[in-house]
Each structure stands twice: as C-alpha cells, then as structure tokens.
Coordinates of C-alpha atoms in Angstrom, one line a residue:
X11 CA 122.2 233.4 78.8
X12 CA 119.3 234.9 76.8
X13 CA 119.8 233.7 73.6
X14 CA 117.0 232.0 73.5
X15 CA 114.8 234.9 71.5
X16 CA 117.4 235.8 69.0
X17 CA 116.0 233.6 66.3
X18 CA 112.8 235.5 66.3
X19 CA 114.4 239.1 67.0
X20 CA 116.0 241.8 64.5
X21 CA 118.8 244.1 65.8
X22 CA 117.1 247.9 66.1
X23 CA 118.3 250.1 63.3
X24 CA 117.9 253.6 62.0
X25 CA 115.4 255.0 59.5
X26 CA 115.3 258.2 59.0
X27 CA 115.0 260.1 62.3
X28 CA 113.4 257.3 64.2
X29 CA 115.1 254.2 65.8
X30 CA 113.3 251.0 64.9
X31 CA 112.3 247.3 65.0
X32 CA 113.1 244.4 62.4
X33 CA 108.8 245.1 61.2
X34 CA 110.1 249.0 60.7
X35 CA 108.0 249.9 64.0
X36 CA 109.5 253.2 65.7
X37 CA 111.0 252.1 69.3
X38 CA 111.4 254.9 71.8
X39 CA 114.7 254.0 73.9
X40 CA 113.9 255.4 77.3
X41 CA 115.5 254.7 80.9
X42 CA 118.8 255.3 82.3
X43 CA 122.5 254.9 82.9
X44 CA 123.7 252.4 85.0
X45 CA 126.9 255.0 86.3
X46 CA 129.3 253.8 89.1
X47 CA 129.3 250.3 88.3
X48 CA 131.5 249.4 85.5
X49 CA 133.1 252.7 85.9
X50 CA 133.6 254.1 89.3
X51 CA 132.0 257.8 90.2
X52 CA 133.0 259.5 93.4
X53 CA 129.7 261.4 94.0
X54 CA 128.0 257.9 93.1
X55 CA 129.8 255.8 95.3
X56 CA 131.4 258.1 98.0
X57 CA 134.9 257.7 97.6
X58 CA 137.3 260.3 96.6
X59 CA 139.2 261.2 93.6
X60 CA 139.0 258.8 90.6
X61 CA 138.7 254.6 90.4
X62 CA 142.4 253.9 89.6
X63 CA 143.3 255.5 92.6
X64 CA 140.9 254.1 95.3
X65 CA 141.6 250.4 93.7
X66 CA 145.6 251.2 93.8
X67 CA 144.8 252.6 97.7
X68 CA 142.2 249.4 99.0
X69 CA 144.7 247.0 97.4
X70 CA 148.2 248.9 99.8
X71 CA 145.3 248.4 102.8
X72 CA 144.4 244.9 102.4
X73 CA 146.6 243.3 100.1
X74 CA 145.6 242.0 96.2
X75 CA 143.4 239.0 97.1
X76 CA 141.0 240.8 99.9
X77 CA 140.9 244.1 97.7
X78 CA 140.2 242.4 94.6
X79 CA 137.6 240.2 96.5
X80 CA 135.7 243.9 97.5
X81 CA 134.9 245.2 94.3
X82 CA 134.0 241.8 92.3
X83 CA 131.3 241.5 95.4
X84 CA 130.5 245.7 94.7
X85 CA 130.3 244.2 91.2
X86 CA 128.3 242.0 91.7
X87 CA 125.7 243.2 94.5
X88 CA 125.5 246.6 92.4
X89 CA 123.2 245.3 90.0
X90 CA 121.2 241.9 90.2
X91 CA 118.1 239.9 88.8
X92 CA 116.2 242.2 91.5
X93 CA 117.2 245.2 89.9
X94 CA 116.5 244.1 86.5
X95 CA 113.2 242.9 87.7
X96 CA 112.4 246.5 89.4
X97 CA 113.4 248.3 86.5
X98 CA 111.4 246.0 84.4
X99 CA 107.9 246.6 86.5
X100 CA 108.8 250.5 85.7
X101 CA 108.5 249.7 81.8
X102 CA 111.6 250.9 80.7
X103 CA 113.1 249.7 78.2
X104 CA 116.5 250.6 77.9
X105 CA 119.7 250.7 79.8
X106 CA 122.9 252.8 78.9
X107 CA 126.1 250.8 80.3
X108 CA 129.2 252.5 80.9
X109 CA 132.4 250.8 81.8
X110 CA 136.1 251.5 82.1
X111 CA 138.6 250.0 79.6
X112 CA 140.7 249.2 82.2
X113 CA 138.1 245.7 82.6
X114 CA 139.3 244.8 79.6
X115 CA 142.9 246.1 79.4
X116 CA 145.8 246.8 81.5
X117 CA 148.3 249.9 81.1
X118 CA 151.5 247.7 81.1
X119 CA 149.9 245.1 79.1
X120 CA 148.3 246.9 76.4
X121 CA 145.9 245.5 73.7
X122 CA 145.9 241.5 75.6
X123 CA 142.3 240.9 76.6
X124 CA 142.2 240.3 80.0
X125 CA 141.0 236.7 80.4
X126 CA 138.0 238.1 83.1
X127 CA 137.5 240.8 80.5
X128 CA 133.8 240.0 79.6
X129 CA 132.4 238.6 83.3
X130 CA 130.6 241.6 83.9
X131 CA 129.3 243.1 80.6
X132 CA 127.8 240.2 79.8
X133 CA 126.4 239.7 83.1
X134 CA 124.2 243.1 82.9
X135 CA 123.5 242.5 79.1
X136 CA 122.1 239.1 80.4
X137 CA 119.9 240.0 83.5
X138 CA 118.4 242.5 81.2
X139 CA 118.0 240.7 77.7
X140 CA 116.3 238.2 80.0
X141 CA 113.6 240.7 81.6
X142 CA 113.2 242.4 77.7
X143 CA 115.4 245.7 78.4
X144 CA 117.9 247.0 75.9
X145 CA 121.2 247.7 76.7
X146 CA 123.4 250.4 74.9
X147 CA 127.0 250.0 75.7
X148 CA 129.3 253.0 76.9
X149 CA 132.9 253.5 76.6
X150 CA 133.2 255.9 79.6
X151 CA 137.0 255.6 79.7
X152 CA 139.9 255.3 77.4
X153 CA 144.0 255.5 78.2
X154 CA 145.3 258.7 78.5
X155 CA 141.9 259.8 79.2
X156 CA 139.2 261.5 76.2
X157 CA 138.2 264.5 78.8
X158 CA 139.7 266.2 82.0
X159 CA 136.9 264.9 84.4
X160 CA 136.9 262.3 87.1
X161 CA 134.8 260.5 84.9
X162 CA 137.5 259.3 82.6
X163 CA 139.5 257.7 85.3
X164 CA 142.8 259.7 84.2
X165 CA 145.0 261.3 86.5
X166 CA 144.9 265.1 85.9
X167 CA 142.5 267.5 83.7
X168 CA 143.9 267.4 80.6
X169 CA 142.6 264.6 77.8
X170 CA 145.7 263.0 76.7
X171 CA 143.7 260.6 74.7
X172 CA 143.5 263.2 71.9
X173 CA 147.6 263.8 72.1
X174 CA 148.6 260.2 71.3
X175 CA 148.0 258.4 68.5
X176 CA 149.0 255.1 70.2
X177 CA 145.4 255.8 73.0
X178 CA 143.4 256.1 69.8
X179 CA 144.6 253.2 68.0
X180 CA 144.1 251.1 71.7
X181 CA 140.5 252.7 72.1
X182 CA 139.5 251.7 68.5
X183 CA 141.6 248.2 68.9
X184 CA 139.0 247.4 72.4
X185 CA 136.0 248.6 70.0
X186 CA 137.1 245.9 68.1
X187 CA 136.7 243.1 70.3
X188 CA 133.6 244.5 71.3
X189 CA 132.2 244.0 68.3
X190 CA 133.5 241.0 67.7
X191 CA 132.0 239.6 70.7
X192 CA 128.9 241.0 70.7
X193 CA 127.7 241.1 66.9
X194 CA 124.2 239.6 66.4
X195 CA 123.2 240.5 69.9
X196 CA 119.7 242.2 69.3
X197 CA 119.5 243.0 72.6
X198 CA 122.4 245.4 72.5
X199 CA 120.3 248.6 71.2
X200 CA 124.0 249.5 70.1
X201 CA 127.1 251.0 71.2
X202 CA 128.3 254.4 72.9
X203 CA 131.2 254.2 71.7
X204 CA 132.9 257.7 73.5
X205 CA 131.2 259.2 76.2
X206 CA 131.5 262.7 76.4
X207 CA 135.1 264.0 74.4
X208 CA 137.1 266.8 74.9
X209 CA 138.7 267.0 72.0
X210 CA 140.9 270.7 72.2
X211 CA 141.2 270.6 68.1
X212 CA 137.7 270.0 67.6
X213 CA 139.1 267.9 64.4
X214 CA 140.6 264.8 65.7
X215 CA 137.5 263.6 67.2
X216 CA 136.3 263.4 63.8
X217 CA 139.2 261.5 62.1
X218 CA 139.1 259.3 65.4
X219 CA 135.0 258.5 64.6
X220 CA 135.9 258.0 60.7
X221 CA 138.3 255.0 62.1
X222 CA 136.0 253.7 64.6
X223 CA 133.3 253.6 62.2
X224 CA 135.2 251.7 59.7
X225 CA 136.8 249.5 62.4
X226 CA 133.6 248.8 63.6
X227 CA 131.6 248.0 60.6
X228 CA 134.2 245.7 59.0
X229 CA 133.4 243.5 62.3
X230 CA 129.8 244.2 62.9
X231 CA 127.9 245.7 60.1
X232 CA 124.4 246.2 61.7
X233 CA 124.4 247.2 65.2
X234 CA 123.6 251.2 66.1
X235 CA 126.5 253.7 67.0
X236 CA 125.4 256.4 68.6
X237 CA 127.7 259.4 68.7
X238 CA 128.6 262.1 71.4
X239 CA 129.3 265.8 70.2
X240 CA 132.6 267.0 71.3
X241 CA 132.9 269.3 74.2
X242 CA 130.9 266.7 76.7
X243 CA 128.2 265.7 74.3
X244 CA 127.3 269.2 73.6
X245 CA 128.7 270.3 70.4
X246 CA 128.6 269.0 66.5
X247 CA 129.4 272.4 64.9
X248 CA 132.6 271.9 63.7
X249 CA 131.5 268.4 62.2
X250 CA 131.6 268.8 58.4
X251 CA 128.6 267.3 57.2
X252 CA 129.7 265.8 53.6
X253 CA 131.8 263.8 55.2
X254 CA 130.4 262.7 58.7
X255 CA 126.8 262.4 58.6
X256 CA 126.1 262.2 55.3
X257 CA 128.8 258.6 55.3
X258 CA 128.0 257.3 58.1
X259 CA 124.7 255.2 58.0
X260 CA 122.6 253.7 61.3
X261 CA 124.2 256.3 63.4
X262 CA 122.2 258.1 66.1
X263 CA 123.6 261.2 67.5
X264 CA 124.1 262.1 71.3
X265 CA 123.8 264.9 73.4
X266 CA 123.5 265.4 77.2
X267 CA 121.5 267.9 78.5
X268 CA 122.2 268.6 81.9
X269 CA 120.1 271.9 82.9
X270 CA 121.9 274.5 85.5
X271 CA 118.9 274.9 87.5
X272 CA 119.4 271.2 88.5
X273 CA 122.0 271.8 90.8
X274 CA 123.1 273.9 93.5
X275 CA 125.1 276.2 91.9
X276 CA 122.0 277.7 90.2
X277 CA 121.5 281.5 90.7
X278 CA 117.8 280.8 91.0
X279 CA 115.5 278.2 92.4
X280 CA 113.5 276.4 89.2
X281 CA 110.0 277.2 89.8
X282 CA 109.3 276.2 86.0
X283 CA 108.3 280.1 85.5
X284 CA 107.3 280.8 81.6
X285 CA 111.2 282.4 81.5
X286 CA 112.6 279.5 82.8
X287 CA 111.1 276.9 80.8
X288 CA 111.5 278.7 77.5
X289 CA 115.6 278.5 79.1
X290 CA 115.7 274.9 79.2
X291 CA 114.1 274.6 76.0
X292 CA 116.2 276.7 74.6
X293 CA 119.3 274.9 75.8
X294 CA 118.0 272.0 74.4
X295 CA 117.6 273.2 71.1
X296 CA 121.0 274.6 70.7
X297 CA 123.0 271.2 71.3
X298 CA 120.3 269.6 68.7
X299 CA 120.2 272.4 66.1
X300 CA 123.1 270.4 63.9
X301 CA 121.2 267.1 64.2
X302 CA 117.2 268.9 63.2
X303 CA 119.8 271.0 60.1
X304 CA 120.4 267.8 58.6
X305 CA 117.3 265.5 59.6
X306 CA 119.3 263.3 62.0
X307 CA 118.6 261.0 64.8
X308 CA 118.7 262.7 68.6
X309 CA 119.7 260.5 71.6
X310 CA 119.7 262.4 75.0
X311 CA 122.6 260.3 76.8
X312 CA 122.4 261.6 80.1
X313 CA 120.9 264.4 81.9
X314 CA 118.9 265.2 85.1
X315 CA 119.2 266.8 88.6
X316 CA 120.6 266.1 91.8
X317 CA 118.7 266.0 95.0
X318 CA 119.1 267.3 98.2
X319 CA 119.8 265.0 101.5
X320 CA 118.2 265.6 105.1
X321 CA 121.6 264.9 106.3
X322 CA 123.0 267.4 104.5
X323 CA 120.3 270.1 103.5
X324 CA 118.3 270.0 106.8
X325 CA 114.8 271.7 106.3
X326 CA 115.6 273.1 102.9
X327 CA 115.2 269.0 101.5
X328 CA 111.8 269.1 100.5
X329 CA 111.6 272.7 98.7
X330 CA 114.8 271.7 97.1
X331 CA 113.6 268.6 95.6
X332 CA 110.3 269.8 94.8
X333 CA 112.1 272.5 92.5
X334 CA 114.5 269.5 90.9
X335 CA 111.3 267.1 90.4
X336 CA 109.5 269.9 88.5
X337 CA 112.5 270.8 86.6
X338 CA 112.5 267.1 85.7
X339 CA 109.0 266.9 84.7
X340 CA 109.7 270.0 82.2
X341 CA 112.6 268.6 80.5
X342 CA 110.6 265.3 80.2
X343 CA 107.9 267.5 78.3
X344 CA 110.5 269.1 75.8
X345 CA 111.8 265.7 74.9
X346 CA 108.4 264.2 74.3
X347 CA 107.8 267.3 71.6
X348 CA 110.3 265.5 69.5
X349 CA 109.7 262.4 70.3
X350 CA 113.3 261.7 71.4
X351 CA 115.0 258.6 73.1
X352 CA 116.7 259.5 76.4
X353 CA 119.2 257.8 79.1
X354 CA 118.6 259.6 82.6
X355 CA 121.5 259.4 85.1
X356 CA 121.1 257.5 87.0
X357 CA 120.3 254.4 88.0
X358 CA 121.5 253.7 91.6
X359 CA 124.3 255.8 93.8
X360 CA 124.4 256.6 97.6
X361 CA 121.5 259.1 97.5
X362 CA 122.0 261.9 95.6
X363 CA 121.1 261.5 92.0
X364 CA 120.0 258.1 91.6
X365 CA 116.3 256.5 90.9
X366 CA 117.3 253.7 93.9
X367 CA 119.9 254.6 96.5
X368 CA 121.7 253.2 99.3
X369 CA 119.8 252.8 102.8
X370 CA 121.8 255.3 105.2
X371 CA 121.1 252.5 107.8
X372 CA 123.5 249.8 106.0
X373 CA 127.1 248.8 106.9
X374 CA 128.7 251.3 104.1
X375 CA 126.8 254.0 104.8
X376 CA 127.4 253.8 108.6
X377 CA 130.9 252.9 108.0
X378 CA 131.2 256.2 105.8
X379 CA 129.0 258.4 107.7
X380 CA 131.5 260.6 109.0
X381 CA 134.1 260.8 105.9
X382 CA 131.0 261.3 103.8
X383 CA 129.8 264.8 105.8
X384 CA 133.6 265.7 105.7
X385 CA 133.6 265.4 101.6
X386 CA 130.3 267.4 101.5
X387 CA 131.6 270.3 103.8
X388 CA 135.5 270.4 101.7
X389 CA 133.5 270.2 97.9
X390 CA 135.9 267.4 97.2
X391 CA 133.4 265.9 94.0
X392 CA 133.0 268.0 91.3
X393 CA 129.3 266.9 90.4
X394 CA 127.1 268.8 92.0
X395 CA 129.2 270.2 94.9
X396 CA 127.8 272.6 97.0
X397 CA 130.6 275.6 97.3
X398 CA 128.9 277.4 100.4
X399 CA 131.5 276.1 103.2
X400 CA 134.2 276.8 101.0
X401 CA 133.7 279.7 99.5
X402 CA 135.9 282.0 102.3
X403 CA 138.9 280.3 101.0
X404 CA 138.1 279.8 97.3
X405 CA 137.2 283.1 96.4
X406 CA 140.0 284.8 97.8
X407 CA 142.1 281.8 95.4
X408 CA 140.2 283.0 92.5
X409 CA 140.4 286.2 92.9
X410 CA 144.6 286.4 93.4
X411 CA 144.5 284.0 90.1
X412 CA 142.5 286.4 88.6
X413 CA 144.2 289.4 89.4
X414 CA 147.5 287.9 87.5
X415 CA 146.0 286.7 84.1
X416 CA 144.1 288.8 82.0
X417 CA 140.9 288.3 80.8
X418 CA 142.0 287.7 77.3
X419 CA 143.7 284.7 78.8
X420 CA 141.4 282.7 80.9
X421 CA 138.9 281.0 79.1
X422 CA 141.2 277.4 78.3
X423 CA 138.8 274.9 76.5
X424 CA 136.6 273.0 77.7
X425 CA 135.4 276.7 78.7
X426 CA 132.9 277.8 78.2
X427 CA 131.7 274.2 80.1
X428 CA 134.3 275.1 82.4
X429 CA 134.1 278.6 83.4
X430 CA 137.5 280.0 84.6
X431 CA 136.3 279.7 88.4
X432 CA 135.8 275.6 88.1
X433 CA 139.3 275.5 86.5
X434 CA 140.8 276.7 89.7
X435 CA 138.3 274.4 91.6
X436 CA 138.9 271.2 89.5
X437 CA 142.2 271.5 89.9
X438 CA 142.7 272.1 94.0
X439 CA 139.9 270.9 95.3
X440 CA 138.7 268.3 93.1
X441 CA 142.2 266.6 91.9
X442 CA 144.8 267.8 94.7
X443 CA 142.7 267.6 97.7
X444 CA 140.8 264.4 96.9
X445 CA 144.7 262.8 96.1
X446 CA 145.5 263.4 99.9
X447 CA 142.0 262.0 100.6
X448 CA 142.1 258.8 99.1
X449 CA 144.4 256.7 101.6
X450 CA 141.9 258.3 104.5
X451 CA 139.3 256.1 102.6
X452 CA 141.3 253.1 102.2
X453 CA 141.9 253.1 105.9
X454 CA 138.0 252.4 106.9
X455 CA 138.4 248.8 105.6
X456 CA 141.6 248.3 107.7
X457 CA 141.9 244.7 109.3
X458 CA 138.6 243.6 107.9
X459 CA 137.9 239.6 107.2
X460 CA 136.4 239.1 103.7
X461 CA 132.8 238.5 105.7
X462 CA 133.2 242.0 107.0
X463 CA 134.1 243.1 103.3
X464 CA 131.0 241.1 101.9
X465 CA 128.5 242.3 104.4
X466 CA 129.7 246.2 103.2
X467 CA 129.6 245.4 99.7
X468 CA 125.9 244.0 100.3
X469 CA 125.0 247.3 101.1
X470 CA 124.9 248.1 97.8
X471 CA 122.1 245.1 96.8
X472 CA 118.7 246.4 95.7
X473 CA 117.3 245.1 98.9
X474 CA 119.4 247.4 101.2
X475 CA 118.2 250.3 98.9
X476 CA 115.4 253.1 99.2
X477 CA 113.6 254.2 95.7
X478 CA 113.0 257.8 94.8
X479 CA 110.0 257.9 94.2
X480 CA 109.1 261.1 92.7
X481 CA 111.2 260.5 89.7
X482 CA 110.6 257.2 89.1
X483 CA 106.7 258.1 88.5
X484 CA 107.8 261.0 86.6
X485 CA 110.1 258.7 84.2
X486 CA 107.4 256.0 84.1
X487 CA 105.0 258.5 82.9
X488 CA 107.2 259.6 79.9
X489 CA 108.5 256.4 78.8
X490 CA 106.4 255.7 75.7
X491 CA 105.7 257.1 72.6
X492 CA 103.1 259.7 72.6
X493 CA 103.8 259.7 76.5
X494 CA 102.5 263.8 76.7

C-alpha cells in the first residue's frame, strides 16, 4: 500500500484553467491509458467481438475454475511493478484507468459489491502511487451500455444506458462506492467518470452528470471529475452553461482527439504539410471551443495513431509509421500551445497502438498467429481496420443499402462520427461476424492444464514485450510544462 505519503500530500484540484498542487503549483497530467486491462479491447488483445462474450465462450471451453484462473493471471501479468517502474523512468506522470463495471457488479445481482470488487483497481492505483504516478479512474462501461461500440461491452450498437432509468441510477449507485472507497487518496488525480457517451437526446447526459455530481460530492467533496463531451468525447454544445459549468466546481473537461490521418482509412498519407497541420489544429479547436468560451479546464482523454505491422503491411511498415510518428509529434505541438494535460492510448496491446507490445515470439502470439491474420484480412475490429480485402463485398452491401434509403434518411446519430458506410460495417462485420468468431477463439485454449494457461497469460508480462520506441521518445519529450 502507498499510504505512506498521504500525510504530507494534498489531492490536485482546479484553479482556474490549470490543474494543481496543495502549494497552488500548476501540474501538467501527461501519459496514457492503460486500455485492455480492466476493460477488454479486441484490437488490444486479439480476441473477437466484445469482453462479456469471449469470458461467457473461454468459461463453455474450460469450465469456470480454469477460465476464471486465465484472466486473473492476464490480470495480473498485464501490468506489474516492472511496468510501473518503466513508465516511471519515462517521467510520466499520469495514468488514465479504465475498467468495466462488470468487476464490480453482476447483471443478475445488481447493485451487491462483488466481494473481489476492488483487487485490481487498487492494485494499479498501488504499483503506481508507489513509483509517484497519478492515476485518473475511468468508467469505460456501464449496464445497458452509454455508446454503441465494442468498447462498452454491450451487445449490439445501440446505448441502452440512456433508455433506462434503472442503468443510470446503477452507474451513479457504483460511482458511489467509488468514492466511498477511495476519498482522500491524493494519488487518484480524479475520476472519469463516463468515457465517451452517446447520448441520442443530447439532454440526458446532462441530467445524468447533475446526479453524479451531487452523488459524488456528498461522498467525496475534493477529488477532480473530469467530464467527457457527448458524442465520444467530442461535443459540449448542447451543454447549457448556467447550469453545468458554471455549478459544477473542480471539474476538468474531456475531449478525445483522435486525428483521421492516423489510421488507414485516411484519403491521404500525413506528411504534416502546412494544409495538414492547420487540419489537425483545426479539429482540435472545434471540440475545445465550448471549454476556451467559458475559460474552462481541457483534458485530452485519449487520442493517437495506430501503426502498421511487418506481418501485416509488408514493405509499406516503415513509410507508414514514419507518417503516424510525425502526425504524433504535431498533435503533441498543438497541445503544448495550450498547455493542456493529455492521456495517449495506449499503454500496452499486441502491437498495433500501444507504447509496449506483445513479443510476436511468445506463447499467445504463436498460439494466435493464424486467427490473428484471419481477423486482419475479414476487418472483424472496428478500430483501425483496414477495409482493402473486403471492400469487393462491402461495397456492393453499401451500395444496395443505399439504393433503398434516401439520403434524407441515413445519417442516424452518432453520425456524423459514424458515417452511414461504418453503420453498415459495425453492424455485419464488426458485431455479426465477430459473434460467429468468438467460440473459434475459445477453442485455442482447448484441453490446456492451468501451467499451459499461465505460461500464455505470461505473454503478456512487460518482460515478454517490445517497446515502441519512436513514440515513447516523442511523449517523453512533451511531458512537461513548457515541453515546446
């Protein structure tokens, strides 16, 4: 435990614009988000379709006891001392946590802490209170499901969360005994306490903050919220500011700025061209314009590119990720114009985003070699998927959809985010086809012996993984204040 230091230590708090210490210094939050872990990603792990169903398919394989006994060692091998140490020699300072509510809460046993609730967000607040890195805890999922991504661990693309009064009150009833058990923590540089809603009324999200706010600081008057737009973090318009912003006090708010030229379904390779920068700037600015309007603090949540992989990308690797690195490096500049805290993501996967990644040599990556190429050629993820093998059936898909609903009719929210074209996607490639992939996953850990289970789940342990190099000295770079 790392309570130790918190006689001499003052929770961070808001003044002003800036984020600072108990002495009123200004602390720049800087570093990334620990995705995958608490809450399962299938582009950052390599499984198919969403957590709830790989967990529900592994446990049919291999019974209960053997499938529970695989993720608490992926839990546990994910992220150690080492990696807290690592990310420590980097001098970051900060790590965003997301995690599923389903750690703490079960569907057919709603709002009874489960007794195991805690093991693992306290372990990770821990390791890193202990090497002097903040932690910011993320609420990535909530029942019903806040957005219509794989993200939220919900089973179809539409957010249900915002339908039911009953998910709201359990997603403000967990924030609760959050609070509760980690008020007075200085090390926890606050709480996330939504990632990324989809909120189709663009009015509920607000009445849902207004409850978790009040919720919240009845338990735990002094910690940080910080506060995602609707729409994935993109969008405050429709917030009305006499009663939001100018109520709520220590709140930072969050956007995520993901850049199109990041992935590979850009039009143009990012070359960082006078045009192209003034674009990503310009992006920038429009998700913060409601935050500089009324003087507010800005939090950049996530954002960043994907890289390419030899495996995948062939000789095309290094001009890709030279592109992706210098997109990085000018995104880093815009931020450090305003002098803005920021969460990259992220912090480890199986090589396609992450500052560390998975050695392609280990036991997972050997075991999954082959179902791995498969999901890269069928576009099965959402995050990044590269469309080129598909596209001579898609198109054709899109098209005939096309030709039978007008164009009056096609942009459903969350468009403009999702463009008609990733509606039909989403839907049949990344939620129908990955459901009919997710047993084929299961089936690799067939008749394994729980040392064969541990030795895969090892793979995941900072010493079995590679570090990416080039971002990591490009975050190290920009990590303080002043860092341009």
């Amino acid at each position: 435990m790392a309570h130790h230091s918190y006689a001499t230590m003052s929770i961070l708090k808001v003044s002003g614009t800036q984020i600072v210490d108990g002495e009123g210094k200004e602390v720049l939050l800087r570093g990334c988000g620990i995705g995958g872990w608490m809450n399962m990603e299938n582009f950052i792990t390599g499984f198919p379709g969403r957590e709830y169903q790989i967990r529900e398919a592994l446990a049919e394989v291999l019974g209960e006891d053997k499938a529970k006994f695989f993720f608490d060692k992926f839990l546990e091998y994910f992220f150690t001392e080492a990696d807290a140490k690592f990310y420590k020699s980097l001098g970051l300072n900060c790590i965003r946590v997301p995690f599923n509510y389903r750690h703490f809460e079960d569907d057919m046993n709603p709002r009874v802490l489960k007794p195991e609730g805690f093991k693992w967000l306290d372990r990770v607040v821990n390791l890193c209170a202990e090497q002097g890195i903040y932690t910011i805890l993320d609420l990535h999922t909530v029942p019903g499901g806040h957005n219509g991504d794989w993200h939220s661990d919900s089973g179809h693309h539409l957010a249900e969360f915002w339908r039911h009064k009953d998910f709201q009150d359990r997603g403000i009833w967990l924030w609760q005994q959050l609070a509760e058990h980690y008020k007075g923590n200085p090390w926890i540089a606050g709480y996330n306490p939504l990632n990324e809603p989809c909120d189709p009324t663009h009015s509920r999200l607000q009445a849902w903050y207004h409850q978790l706010y009040a919720a919240v600081r009845a338990i735990d008057p002094d910690h940080i919220l910080f506060l995602d737009g609707n729409t994935f973090a993109s969008d405050f318009s429709h917030f009305d500011v006499e009663t939001t912003c100018k109520v709520w006090t220590n709140t930072v708010y969050s956007v995520h700025d993901y850049s199109t030229y990041g992935f590979p379904l850009s039009r143009e390779t990012y070359t960082g061209t006078d045009e192209q920068r003034a674009r990503i700037k310009r992006g920038y600015e429009r998700k913060v314009a409601w935050m500089k309007a009324n003087n507010l603090p800005i939090w950049n949540g996530e954002w960043g590119p994907v890289y390419a992989r030899r495996q995948y990308d062939g000789d095309k690797t290094d001009d890709i990720n030279r592109s992706r690195i210098q997109l990085l490096k000018d995104q880093l500049e815009v931020y450090d114009e305003d002098n803005i805290s920021w969460s990259i993501w992220l912090y480890k996967d199986i090589g396609y985003q992450g500052m560390v990644y998975v050695d392609p040599a280990t036991p997972y990556m050997k075991l999954f070699e082959k179902f791995l190429h498969k999901k890269w050629v069928t576009a099965v993820d959402a995050w990044g998927a590269d469309e080129a093998h598909v596209k001579e059936v898609w198109d054709p898909l899109e098209a005939w959809v096309a030709q039978h609903v007008p164009e009056k009719y096609r942009n459903l929210y969350p468009h403009p985010v999702w463009k008609f074209e990733s509606r039909i996607s989403r839907l049949s490639r990344n939620i129908l086809l990955a459901e009919y992939m997710v047993r084929e996953w299961a089936d690799h850990f067939e008749g394994m012996d729980y040392d064969r289970l541990d030795e895969i789940a090892q793979s995941f342990r900072f010493e079995n993984c590679l570090l990416r190099g080039e971002l990591n000295k490009a975050l190290v770079e920009h990590k303080g204040l002043g860092a341009k």
